[in-house]
Structures are given as structure tokens and as C-alpha cells.
Amino acid sequence: MPTIRSIFSPACLWPFALCLATACASHDGQEPELETPRTAATELRATIASVQLAQDCPDPPAPAAQTPAAQEPAQPHEVMPSPGDVERERSAGAMAPGAALPGGGGWAPPCTQSGVQLTLSHDGKEALPFEIKAMRLTAAGQGGVLATVPFRGPTKWTEADRYEPWDQQLAPAAELKASYKLGEPDWAMVARTPDDTFGKRFVLEVDVVFAGRSMTLRSPEFERERPHVIVT
């Protein structure tokens, strides 16, 4: 009867040890990494279509709340638009020269509202947020920052051929034309005298956050427009 020593002799153990070492090497080897499919990033498109730098005009008054008379309830076909509704229907957002103020406020001097127009779109499948963080007036061809530019009143161009208030949400699969009113920059920082600001070429830089991504847009070159002058 063979003893335990003869059964597990070195000659018999060598193939077993070799097999065990091979198995361990195969197990401890680096496993190939599985490639995770990458989702294509949403393509965002934002450009400045135009800039008009003229004046900062007073905003039209908000529409007054109207309570229908108890004796004569207003009929749907007889309801007249409020002055604020009429003002919002102006495509350019500025009052015509020599126009009267809505609501019987009398004659108003001509005023051309400064503004910037943007073209926005994306290829996402849901509405995405858009926000302007800052605007800067820079010197064309030089790039030096001259002054900050206030902005307000986001609106969008609609199928009714007019600008309407915009919640700064951009629907999918649609190109949107947005507009913001511009305030007056500090002209004292731009030139020594106000007259020196006319005839100069400027570029507007706009810092935006589009669907969580920060980017800076630059406008085509433009000049400051002179205000209307009425000769009496």
C-alpha cells in the first residue's frame, strides 16, 4: 500500500502546481474595460444677429386691471385691448417719433430704444433654459472693455409677427429670435465727451448660460446712433 509521501511526491505535485499557478495568473490578470456608450452632447447655437445702440426709452405703463361693469358685462367681441397690449404689439419695441403716450399721457418726444437681437436654437428633446449674465461694450478691432451695458425685458418674436414677453425657456427643434432692451452705458468711460462716442465702431460682448453651459457671444460691429432732433 503506497504511503502518503509516495502519493504526493515532488514528481506528482509539479503538474498540479503548474496548473494552479496558471489558473491564478489568469484570474489575477487585468480584465478588459467595458466601453460605456457615450451620449452625444446637445448642440447649442447662439449668435447675436444685430445691435442697435440709440437711446434708453421709458418702458410703457403696465396694463391697468379692468373690472367689468355689473350692469353691462363686456361681450367678448367688444373687449378693446389695453394700452399695454397695444404697446407690446409694436414689433420694434420703441415708440414712433412724435407718438402720443398710451393712456392719454400726451405727446412724447421721439425715442428709439436700444436693443440686441439674438438667434437661438438647440437639438435637444426638451425645453432648455437661457440666461444673460452680463453685457460689455468693447472697442472694435481692439477688444478692450469700455463699459458695462445694462439690459432688461427679454422678448421673443412670435408667429403673430410681433415681440412678446419671453420666459427664457427655449423649446426643442425650433429657432427662436430673442430681443433685450439695452440701457445707457457710462459714456464718460467710453470717451471724453458725448460727441466723441458717435462714429466709433463697437462690439457688444454678451456672457450667457445656455442649458448650464457658459459662453461669450460677440456681435457684429456697430455704431452709436444719434437721437432724433426736431427742428422747430
Coordinates of N, CA and C in Angstrom, one line a residue:
M1 N 0.9 -1.2 0.0 CA 0.0 0.0 0.0 C 0.9 1.2 0.0
P2 N 0.7 2.1 -1.0 CA 1.6 3.3 -1.1 C 1.3 4.2 0.1
T3 N 2.3 4.8 0.6 CA 2.2 5.8 1.7 C 1.8 7.2 1.1
I4 N 1.5 8.1 2.1 CA 1.1 9.4 1.7 C 2.3 10.1 1.0
R5 N 3.5 9.9 1.5 CA 4.6 10.5 1.0 C 4.8 10.1 -0.5
S6 N 4.5 8.8 -0.8 CA 4.7 8.4 -2.2 C 3.7 9.0 -3.1
I7 N 2.4 9.2 -2.6 CA 1.4 9.7 -3.4 C 1.6 11.2 -3.8
F8 N 2.1 12.0 -2.8 CA 2.3 13.4 -3.1 C 3.8 13.6 -3.2
S9 N 4.4 12.8 -4.1 CA 5.9 13.0 -4.3 C 6.1 14.3 -5.2
P10 N 7.3 14.9 -5.1 CA 7.5 16.1 -6.0 C 7.2 15.9 -7.4
A11 N 7.4 14.7 -7.9 CA 7.1 14.5 -9.4 C 5.6 14.6 -9.6
C12 N 4.8 14.1 -8.7 CA 3.4 14.2 -8.9 C 2.8 15.6 -8.6
L13 N 3.5 16.3 -7.7 CA 3.0 17.7 -7.4 C 3.3 18.7 -8.4
W14 N 4.3 18.5 -9.2 CA 4.8 19.6 -10.2 C 3.7 19.9 -11.2
P15 N 3.0 19.0 -11.9 CA 2.0 19.4 -12.8 C 0.8 20.1 -12.1
F16 N 0.5 19.7 -10.9 CA -0.6 20.3 -10.1 C -0.2 21.7 -9.8
A17 N 1.0 22.0 -9.4 CA 1.4 23.3 -9.0 C 1.4 24.2 -10.2
L18 N 1.9 23.7 -11.4 CA 1.9 24.4 -12.6 C 0.5 24.8 -13.0
C19 N -0.4 23.9 -12.9 CA -1.8 24.2 -13.3 C -2.4 25.2 -12.4
L20 N -2.1 25.1 -11.1 CA -2.6 26.1 -10.1 C -2.1 27.5 -10.4
A21 N -0.8 27.6 -10.7 CA -0.2 28.9 -10.9 C -0.7 29.5 -12.2
T22 N -1.0 28.7 -13.2 CA -1.6 29.2 -14.4 C -3.0 29.7 -14.2
A23 N -3.8 29.0 -13.4 CA -5.1 29.5 -13.1 C -5.1 30.8 -12.3
C24 N -4.2 30.9 -11.4 CA -4.1 32.1 -10.6 C -3.7 33.3 -11.5
A25 N -2.7 33.1 -12.4 CA -2.3 34.1 -13.2 C -3.4 34.6 -14.1
S26 N -4.2 33.7 -14.6 CA -5.4 34.0 -15.4 C -6.4 34.8 -14.7
H27 N -6.6 34.5 -13.4 CA -7.6 35.2 -12.6 C -7.2 36.6 -12.2
D28 N -5.8 36.7 -11.9 CA -5.3 38.0 -11.4 C -5.0 38.9 -12.5
G29 N -5.1 38.5 -13.8 CA -4.8 39.4 -14.9 C -5.9 40.5 -15.0
Q30 N -5.5 41.7 -15.6 CA -6.4 42.8 -15.7 C -7.5 42.5 -16.7
E31 N -8.7 42.7 -16.2 CA -9.8 42.4 -17.1 C -10.0 43.6 -18.1
P32 N -10.5 43.3 -19.3 CA -10.7 44.4 -20.3 C -11.8 45.3 -19.8
E33 N -11.6 46.6 -20.0 CA -12.6 47.6 -19.6 C -13.8 47.6 -20.6
L34 N -15.0 47.6 -20.1 CA -16.1 47.7 -21.0 C -16.4 49.2 -21.3
E35 N -16.5 49.5 -22.6 CA -16.7 50.8 -23.1 C -18.2 51.2 -22.9
T36 N -18.4 52.3 -22.1 CA -19.7 52.8 -21.9 C -20.2 53.7 -23.1
P37 N -21.3 53.4 -23.7 CA -21.8 54.2 -24.8 C -21.9 55.6 -24.4
R38 N -21.4 56.5 -25.1 CA -21.4 58.0 -24.8 C -22.6 58.6 -25.5
T39 N -23.4 59.4 -24.8 CA -24.5 60.1 -25.3 C -24.0 61.4 -25.9
A40 N -24.3 61.7 -27.1 CA -23.9 62.9 -27.8 C -24.4 64.1 -27.1
A41 N -23.5 65.1 -26.8 CA -23.9 66.3 -26.1 C -24.9 67.1 -27.0
T42 N -25.8 67.8 -26.3 CA -26.8 68.6 -27.0 C -26.1 69.8 -27.7
E43 N -26.3 70.0 -29.0 CA -25.7 71.1 -29.7 C -26.5 72.4 -29.5
L44 N -25.8 73.4 -29.0 CA -26.4 74.7 -28.7 C -25.9 75.7 -29.7
R45 N -26.8 76.5 -30.2 CA -26.5 77.5 -31.2 C -27.0 78.8 -30.7
A46 N -26.1 79.8 -30.6 CA -26.5 81.1 -30.1 C -25.6 82.2 -30.8
T47 N -26.2 83.1 -31.5 CA -25.5 84.2 -32.1 C -26.2 85.5 -31.9
I48 N -25.4 86.6 -32.0 CA -26.0 87.9 -31.9 C -26.3 88.4 -33.4
A49 N -27.6 88.6 -33.7 CA -28.0 89.0 -35.0 C -27.7 90.4 -35.3
S50 N -28.0 91.3 -34.3 CA -27.8 92.7 -34.6 C -27.8 93.5 -33.2
V51 N -27.3 94.7 -33.2 CA -27.3 95.6 -32.1 C -27.7 97.0 -32.6
Q52 N -28.6 97.6 -31.9 CA -29.0 99.0 -32.1 C -28.7 99.8 -30.9
L53 N -27.7 100.7 -30.9 CA -27.4 101.5 -29.8 C -27.8 102.9 -30.0
A54 N -28.9 103.3 -29.4 CA -29.5 104.6 -29.7 C -29.8 105.3 -28.4
Q55 N -31.0 105.0 -27.8 CA -31.5 105.6 -26.6 C -32.1 104.6 -25.6
D56 N -32.2 105.0 -24.3 CA -32.9 104.2 -23.4 C -34.2 104.9 -23.1
C57 N -35.3 104.3 -23.6 CA -36.6 105.0 -23.6 C -37.4 104.4 -22.4
P58 N -38.3 105.2 -21.8 CA -39.2 104.7 -20.7 C -40.0 103.5 -21.2
D59 N -40.1 102.6 -20.3 CA -41.0 101.4 -20.6 C -42.5 101.8 -20.6
P60 N -43.3 101.2 -21.4 CA -44.7 101.6 -21.4 C -45.3 101.2 -20.1
P61 N -46.4 101.9 -19.7 CA -47.0 101.5 -18.4 C -47.7 100.1 -18.5
A62 N -47.7 99.5 -17.3 CA -48.3 98.2 -17.3 C -49.8 98.3 -17.5
P63 N -50.5 97.3 -18.1 CA -51.9 97.4 -18.3 C -52.7 97.5 -17.0
A64 N -53.6 98.4 -16.9 CA -54.4 98.5 -15.7 C -55.4 97.4 -15.6
A65 N -55.7 97.0 -14.3 CA -56.7 96.0 -14.1 C -58.0 96.5 -14.4
Q66 N -58.8 95.8 -15.2 CA -60.1 96.3 -15.6 C -61.2 95.4 -15.0
T67 N -62.2 96.1 -14.3 CA -63.3 95.4 -13.7 C -64.5 95.6 -14.5
P68 N -65.1 94.6 -15.1 CA -66.3 94.8 -16.0 C -67.5 95.3 -15.1
A69 N -68.3 96.2 -15.7 CA -69.4 96.8 -15.0 C -70.5 95.7 -14.8
A70 N -71.1 95.8 -13.6 CA -72.1 94.8 -13.3 C -73.4 94.9 -14.2
Q71 N -73.7 96.1 -14.5 CA -75.0 96.3 -15.3 C -74.8 95.8 -16.8
E72 N -73.6 96.1 -17.3 CA -73.3 95.8 -18.7 C -72.1 95.0 -18.8
P73 N -72.2 93.7 -18.7 CA -71.0 92.9 -18.8 C -70.4 93.0 -20.2
A74 N -69.1 93.1 -20.3 CA -68.5 93.2 -21.6 C -68.6 91.9 -22.4
Q75 N -68.9 92.1 -23.7 CA -69.0 91.0 -24.6 C -67.7 90.6 -25.2
P76 N -67.4 89.4 -25.5 CA -66.0 89.0 -26.0 C -65.6 89.8 -27.2
H77 N -66.6 90.1 -28.1 CA -66.2 90.7 -29.4 C -66.1 92.2 -29.2
E78 N -66.5 92.7 -28.0 CA -66.4 94.2 -27.8 C -65.2 94.6 -26.9
V79 N -64.4 93.6 -26.4 CA -63.3 93.9 -25.5 C -62.2 94.6 -26.3
M80 N -61.8 95.8 -25.9 CA -60.7 96.5 -26.6 C -59.4 96.2 -25.9
P81 N -58.3 96.2 -26.6 CA -57.0 95.9 -26.0 C -56.6 97.1 -25.1
S82 N -55.9 96.7 -24.0 CA -55.4 97.8 -23.1 C -54.3 98.5 -23.7
P83 N -53.9 99.7 -23.2 CA -52.7 100.4 -23.8 C -51.5 99.6 -23.7
G84 N -51.3 98.8 -22.6 CA -50.1 97.9 -22.6 C -50.1 96.9 -23.6
D85 N -51.3 96.3 -24.0 CA -51.3 95.4 -25.1 C -51.0 96.0 -26.4
V86 N -51.5 97.2 -26.6 CA -51.2 97.9 -27.9 C -49.7 98.2 -28.0
E87 N -49.1 98.5 -26.8 CA -47.6 98.8 -26.9 C -46.8 97.6 -27.1
R88 N -47.2 96.5 -26.6 CA -46.5 95.2 -26.8 C -46.6 94.8 -28.2
E89 N -47.6 95.2 -29.0 CA -47.7 94.8 -30.4 C -46.8 95.5 -31.3
R90 N -46.0 96.5 -30.8 CA -45.1 97.2 -31.6 C -43.9 96.3 -31.9
S91 N -43.6 96.0 -33.1 CA -42.6 95.0 -33.4 C -41.2 95.4 -32.9
A92 N -40.9 96.6 -33.0 CA -39.5 97.1 -32.6 C -39.4 97.4 -31.2
G93 N -40.5 97.5 -30.4 CA -40.4 97.8 -29.0 C -40.1 99.2 -28.7
A94 N -40.2 100.1 -29.7 CA -39.9 101.5 -29.5 C -41.1 102.4 -30.0
M95 N -41.3 103.5 -29.4 CA -42.4 104.4 -29.8 C -42.0 105.1 -31.1
A96 N -43.0 105.3 -31.9 CA -42.7 106.0 -33.2 C -42.5 107.5 -32.9
P97 N -41.6 108.1 -33.7 CA -41.4 109.5 -33.4 C -42.6 110.4 -33.4
G98 N -42.8 111.1 -32.3 CA -43.9 112.0 -32.2 C -45.2 111.4 -31.8
A99 N -45.1 110.1 -31.4 CA -46.3 109.4 -31.0 C -46.8 109.9 -29.6
A100 N -48.1 109.7 -29.4 CA -48.7 110.1 -28.1 C -48.5 108.9 -27.1
L101 N -48.3 109.2 -25.8 CA -48.2 108.2 -24.8 C -49.5 107.5 -24.7
P102 N -49.6 106.1 -24.5 CA -50.8 105.5 -24.3 C -51.5 105.9 -23.0
G103 N -52.8 105.9 -23.0 CA -53.5 106.2 -21.7 C -53.7 107.7 -21.6
G104 N -53.5 108.5 -22.7 CA -53.8 109.9 -22.6 C -52.7 110.7 -21.9
G105 N -51.5 110.2 -21.9 CA -50.4 110.9 -21.3 C -49.9 112.1 -22.1
G106 N -50.4 112.3 -23.3 CA -50.0 113.4 -24.1 C -48.8 113.1 -25.0
W107 N -48.3 114.1 -25.7 CA -47.3 113.9 -26.7 C -45.9 113.5 -26.0
A108 N -45.2 112.6 -26.7 CA -43.9 112.2 -26.1 C -42.8 112.5 -27.2
P109 N -41.6 112.9 -26.8 CA -40.6 113.2 -27.7 C -40.1 111.9 -28.4
P110 N -39.6 112.0 -29.6 CA -39.2 110.8 -30.3 C -38.1 110.0 -29.5
C111 N -38.2 108.7 -29.5 CA -37.2 107.9 -28.8 C -37.1 106.6 -29.4
T112 N -35.8 106.2 -29.8 CA -35.5 104.9 -30.4 C -34.8 104.0 -29.3
Q113 N -35.5 103.0 -28.9 CA -35.0 102.1 -27.9 C -33.8 101.3 -28.3
S114 N -32.7 101.3 -27.6 CA -31.6 100.5 -27.9 C -31.9 99.0 -27.6
G115 N -31.3 98.1 -28.4 CA -31.7 96.7 -28.2 C -30.7 95.8 -28.8
V116 N -30.7 94.5 -28.4 CA -29.9 93.5 -29.1 C -30.8 92.3 -29.4
Q117 N -30.5 91.8 -30.6 CA -31.3 90.7 -31.1 C -30.4 89.4 -31.2
L118 N -30.9 88.3 -30.7 CA -30.2 87.1 -30.7 C -31.0 86.0 -31.5
T119 N -30.2 85.0 -32.1 CA -30.8 83.9 -32.7 C -30.4 82.6 -31.9
L120 N -31.4 81.9 -31.4 CA -31.1 80.7 -30.5 C -31.7 79.5 -31.0
S121 N -31.1 78.3 -30.8 CA -31.7 77.0 -31.1 C -30.8 75.9 -30.5
H122 N -31.4 74.7 -30.4 CA -30.7 73.6 -29.9 C -31.3 72.3 -30.5
D123 N -30.6 71.2 -30.4 CA -31.2 69.9 -30.9 C -31.6 69.0 -29.8
G124 N -31.8 69.5 -28.6 CA -32.3 68.7 -27.5 C -33.8 68.2 -27.7
K125 N -34.2 67.4 -26.8 CA -35.6 66.9 -26.9 C -36.5 67.5 -25.9
E126 N -36.0 68.5 -25.1 CA -36.9 69.2 -24.2 C -36.5 70.6 -24.1
A127 N -37.3 71.5 -23.5 CA -37.0 72.9 -23.4 C -35.8 73.1 -22.5
L128 N -34.9 74.1 -22.9 CA -33.7 74.3 -22.2 C -33.7 75.8 -21.7
P129 N -33.1 76.1 -20.6 CA -33.1 77.5 -20.1 C -32.0 78.3 -20.7
F130 N -32.2 79.6 -20.8 CA -31.2 80.5 -21.4 C -31.2 81.7 -20.5
E131 N -30.0 82.3 -20.2 CA -29.9 83.4 -19.3 C -28.7 84.3 -19.7
I132 N -28.9 85.6 -19.7 CA -27.8 86.5 -19.9 C -27.2 86.9 -18.6
K133 N -25.9 86.9 -18.4 CA -25.3 87.2 -17.2 C -24.7 88.6 -17.2
A134 N -24.1 89.1 -18.3 CA -23.5 90.4 -18.4 C -23.4 90.8 -19.8
M135 N -23.3 92.1 -20.0 CA -23.0 92.7 -21.4 C -21.9 93.7 -21.2
R136 N -21.0 93.8 -22.2 CA -19.9 94.7 -22.2 C -19.8 95.4 -23.5
L137 N -19.5 96.7 -23.5 CA -19.2 97.4 -24.7 C -17.7 97.4 -24.9
T138 N -17.2 96.9 -26.1 CA -15.8 96.9 -26.3 C -15.5 97.7 -27.6
A139 N -14.2 98.0 -27.7 CA -13.8 98.8 -28.9 C -13.5 97.8 -30.1
A140 N -14.1 98.0 -31.2 CA -13.9 97.2 -32.4 C -12.5 97.2 -32.8
G141 N -12.0 96.0 -33.1 CA -10.6 95.8 -33.6 C -9.6 95.8 -32.5
Q142 N -10.0 96.2 -31.2 CA -9.0 96.3 -30.1 C -9.4 95.3 -29.0
G143 N -10.7 95.2 -28.8 CA -11.1 94.2 -27.8 C -11.1 94.7 -26.4
G144 N -10.7 96.0 -26.1 CA -10.7 96.5 -24.8 C -12.1 96.8 -24.3
V145 N -12.4 96.4 -23.0 CA -13.7 96.7 -22.4 C -13.8 98.2 -22.1
L146 N -14.9 98.8 -22.6 CA -15.1 100.2 -22.4 C -16.0 100.5 -21.3
A147 N -17.1 99.7 -21.2 CA -18.1 99.9 -20.2 C -19.1 98.8 -20.2
T148 N -19.8 98.6 -19.0 CA -20.8 97.6 -19.0 C -22.1 98.2 -19.5
V149 N -23.0 97.3 -20.0 CA -24.2 97.7 -20.6 C -25.4 97.1 -19.9
P150 N -26.3 97.9 -19.3 CA -27.5 97.3 -18.6 C -28.4 96.7 -19.6
F151 N -29.2 95.7 -19.2 CA -30.2 95.1 -20.1 C -31.4 94.7 -19.3
R152 N -32.5 94.5 -20.1 CA -33.8 94.1 -19.4 C -34.8 93.7 -20.4
G153 N -35.9 93.2 -20.0 CA -37.1 92.9 -20.8 C -36.9 91.9 -21.9
P154 N -36.6 90.6 -21.6 CA -36.5 89.6 -22.7 C -37.8 89.4 -23.4
T155 N -37.8 89.4 -24.7 CA -38.9 89.2 -25.5 C -38.5 88.2 -26.6
K156 N -39.6 87.6 -27.3 CA -39.3 86.7 -28.4 C -40.2 87.1 -29.6
W157 N -39.8 86.8 -30.8 CA -40.5 87.1 -32.0 C -41.5 85.9 -32.2
T158 N -42.8 86.2 -32.4 CA -43.8 85.1 -32.5 C -44.3 85.0 -33.9
E159 N -45.2 84.0 -34.1 CA -45.8 83.8 -35.4 C -46.8 85.0 -35.7
A160 N -47.2 85.7 -34.7 CA -48.1 86.9 -34.9 C -47.3 88.1 -35.4
D161 N -46.0 87.9 -35.7 CA -45.2 89.0 -36.3 C -45.1 90.1 -35.3
R162 N -44.7 89.8 -34.0 CA -44.5 90.8 -33.0 C -43.7 90.2 -31.9
Y163 N -43.1 91.1 -31.1 CA -42.3 90.6 -29.9 C -43.3 90.5 -28.7
E164 N -43.1 89.4 -28.0 CA -43.9 89.2 -26.8 C -43.0 88.8 -25.6
P165 N -43.4 89.0 -24.4 CA -42.6 88.6 -23.2 C -42.2 87.1 -23.3
W166 N -40.9 86.9 -22.9 CA -40.3 85.5 -23.0 C -39.8 85.1 -21.7
D167 N -40.1 83.8 -21.3 CA -39.7 83.3 -20.0 C -38.3 82.7 -20.1
Q168 N -37.5 82.9 -21.2 CA -36.2 82.5 -21.4 C -36.0 80.9 -21.3
Q169 N -37.1 80.3 -21.8 CA -37.0 78.8 -22.0 C -37.1 78.6 -23.5
L170 N -36.2 77.8 -24.0 CA -36.1 77.6 -25.4 C -36.6 76.2 -25.8
A171 N -37.7 76.2 -26.6 CA -38.4 74.9 -26.9 C -37.5 74.1 -27.9
P172 N -37.6 72.8 -27.9 CA -36.8 72.0 -28.8 C -37.2 72.1 -30.2
A173 N -36.2 71.8 -31.1 CA -36.5 71.8 -32.6 C -37.1 73.0 -33.1
A174 N -36.7 74.2 -32.6 CA -37.2 75.4 -33.1 C -36.2 76.5 -32.9
E175 N -36.1 77.4 -33.9 CA -35.2 78.5 -33.9 C -36.0 79.7 -33.3
L176 N -35.4 80.4 -32.3 CA -36.0 81.5 -31.6 C -35.2 82.8 -31.8
K177 N -35.9 83.8 -32.1 CA -35.3 85.2 -32.2 C -35.7 85.9 -31.0
A178 N -34.7 86.2 -30.1 CA -35.0 86.9 -28.9 C -34.4 88.4 -28.9
S179 N -35.0 89.2 -28.1 CA -34.6 90.6 -28.1 C -34.5 91.1 -26.6
Y180 N -33.5 91.9 -26.3 CA -33.4 92.5 -25.0 C -33.2 94.0 -25.1
K181 N -33.9 94.8 -24.3 CA -33.6 96.2 -24.3 C -32.3 96.5 -23.6
L182 N -31.6 97.6 -24.1 CA -30.3 98.0 -23.6 C -30.5 99.3 -22.9
G183 N -29.8 99.5 -21.8 CA -29.7 100.8 -21.1 C -28.5 101.5 -21.6
E184 N -28.3 102.7 -21.0 CA -27.1 103.5 -21.4 C -25.9 103.1 -20.7
P185 N -24.8 102.8 -21.4 CA -23.5 102.6 -20.8 C -23.0 103.9 -20.2
D186 N -22.0 103.9 -19.4 CA -21.4 105.1 -18.8 C -20.5 105.7 -19.9
W187 N -21.1 106.7 -20.7 CA -20.4 107.2 -21.8 C -19.1 108.0 -21.3
A188 N -19.1 108.4 -20.1 CA -17.9 109.1 -19.6 C -16.7 108.1 -19.6
M189 N -16.9 106.9 -19.5 CA -15.8 105.9 -19.5 C -15.4 105.5 -20.9
V190 N -16.3 105.8 -21.9 CA -16.1 105.5 -23.3 C -15.3 106.5 -24.0
A191 N -15.6 107.8 -23.8 CA -14.9 108.9 -24.4 C -14.9 110.1 -23.6
R192 N -14.1 111.1 -23.9 CA -14.0 112.3 -23.1 C -15.3 113.1 -23.2
T193 N -15.9 113.2 -24.3 CA -17.1 114.0 -24.5 C -18.2 113.1 -25.1
P194 N -19.5 113.3 -24.9 CA -20.5 112.5 -25.6 C -20.4 112.5 -27.1
D195 N -20.0 113.6 -27.7 CA -19.9 113.7 -29.2 C -18.8 112.7 -29.7
D196 N -17.8 112.4 -28.9 CA -16.8 111.5 -29.3 C -17.2 110.1 -29.4
T197 N -18.4 109.8 -28.9 CA -18.9 108.4 -28.9 C -19.6 108.1 -30.3
F198 N -19.9 109.1 -31.0 CA -20.5 108.9 -32.4 C -19.4 108.7 -33.4
G199 N -19.7 107.8 -34.3 CA -18.7 107.5 -35.4 C -17.7 106.4 -35.0
K200 N -17.7 106.0 -33.7 CA -16.8 105.0 -33.3 C -17.4 103.6 -33.6
R201 N -16.6 102.6 -33.8 CA -17.1 101.2 -34.0 C -17.0 100.5 -32.7
F202 N -18.1 99.8 -32.4 CA -18.1 99.0 -31.2 C -18.5 97.5 -31.4
V203 N -18.2 96.7 -30.5 CA -18.6 95.3 -30.5 C -19.2 95.0 -29.1
L204 N -20.4 94.4 -29.1 CA -21.0 94.0 -27.8 C -20.7 92.6 -27.4
E205 N -20.1 92.4 -26.2 CA -19.9 91.0 -25.7 C -20.9 90.7 -24.7
V206 N -21.5 89.5 -24.9 CA -22.6 89.0 -24.0 C -22.2 87.7 -23.4
D207 N -22.2 87.7 -22.1 CA -22.0 86.4 -21.3 C -23.3 85.7 -21.1
V208 N -23.4 84.5 -21.5 CA -24.7 83.8 -21.3 C -24.5 82.4 -20.7
V209 N -25.5 81.9 -20.1 CA -25.6 80.5 -19.7 C -26.7 79.8 -20.4
F210 N -26.4 78.9 -21.3 CA -27.3 78.2 -22.1 C -27.3 76.7 -21.7
A211 N -28.4 76.2 -21.1 CA -28.5 74.8 -20.6 C -27.4 74.5 -19.7
G212 N -27.0 75.4 -18.9 CA -25.9 75.1 -17.9 C -24.5 75.4 -18.4
R213 N -24.4 75.7 -19.7 CA -23.0 75.9 -20.3 C -22.8 77.4 -20.4
S214 N -21.6 77.9 -20.0 CA -21.3 79.3 -20.1 C -20.6 79.5 -21.4
M215 N -20.9 80.6 -22.0 CA -20.3 81.0 -23.3 C -20.4 82.5 -23.4
T216 N -19.5 83.1 -24.3 CA -19.5 84.5 -24.6 C -19.8 84.7 -26.0
L217 N -20.8 85.6 -26.3 CA -21.1 85.9 -27.7 C -20.6 87.3 -28.0
R218 N -20.2 87.4 -29.3 CA -19.7 88.7 -29.8 C -20.5 89.1 -31.0
S219 N -20.9 90.4 -31.0 CA -21.8 90.9 -32.0 C -21.0 91.4 -33.2
P220 N -21.7 91.6 -34.4 CA -21.0 92.3 -35.5 C -20.7 93.8 -35.0
E221 N -19.8 94.4 -35.7 CA -19.5 95.8 -35.4 C -20.7 96.7 -35.6
F222 N -20.8 97.8 -34.8 CA -21.9 98.7 -35.0 C -21.5 100.1 -34.5
E223 N -22.3 101.1 -34.7 CA -22.0 102.5 -34.2 C -23.2 103.0 -33.4
R224 N -22.9 103.9 -32.6 CA -24.0 104.6 -31.8 C -24.8 105.5 -32.7
E225 N -26.1 105.4 -32.6 CA -27.0 106.2 -33.4 C -27.3 107.6 -32.7
R226 N -27.3 108.6 -33.5 CA -27.7 109.9 -32.9 C -29.2 110.0 -32.7
P227 N -29.6 110.6 -31.6 CA -31.0 110.7 -31.3 C -31.7 111.6 -32.3
H228 N -33.0 111.4 -32.5 CA -33.8 112.3 -33.4 C -33.8 113.7 -32.9
V229 N -33.7 114.6 -33.8 CA -33.7 116.1 -33.4 C -34.9 116.7 -34.2
I230 N -35.8 117.3 -33.5 CA -36.9 118.0 -34.1 C -36.6 119.5 -34.2
V231 N -36.7 120.0 -35.4 CA -36.4 121.4 -35.7 C -37.7 122.1 -35.6
T232 N -37.7 123.2 -34.8 CA -39.0 124.0 -34.6 C -38.8 125.3 -35.2

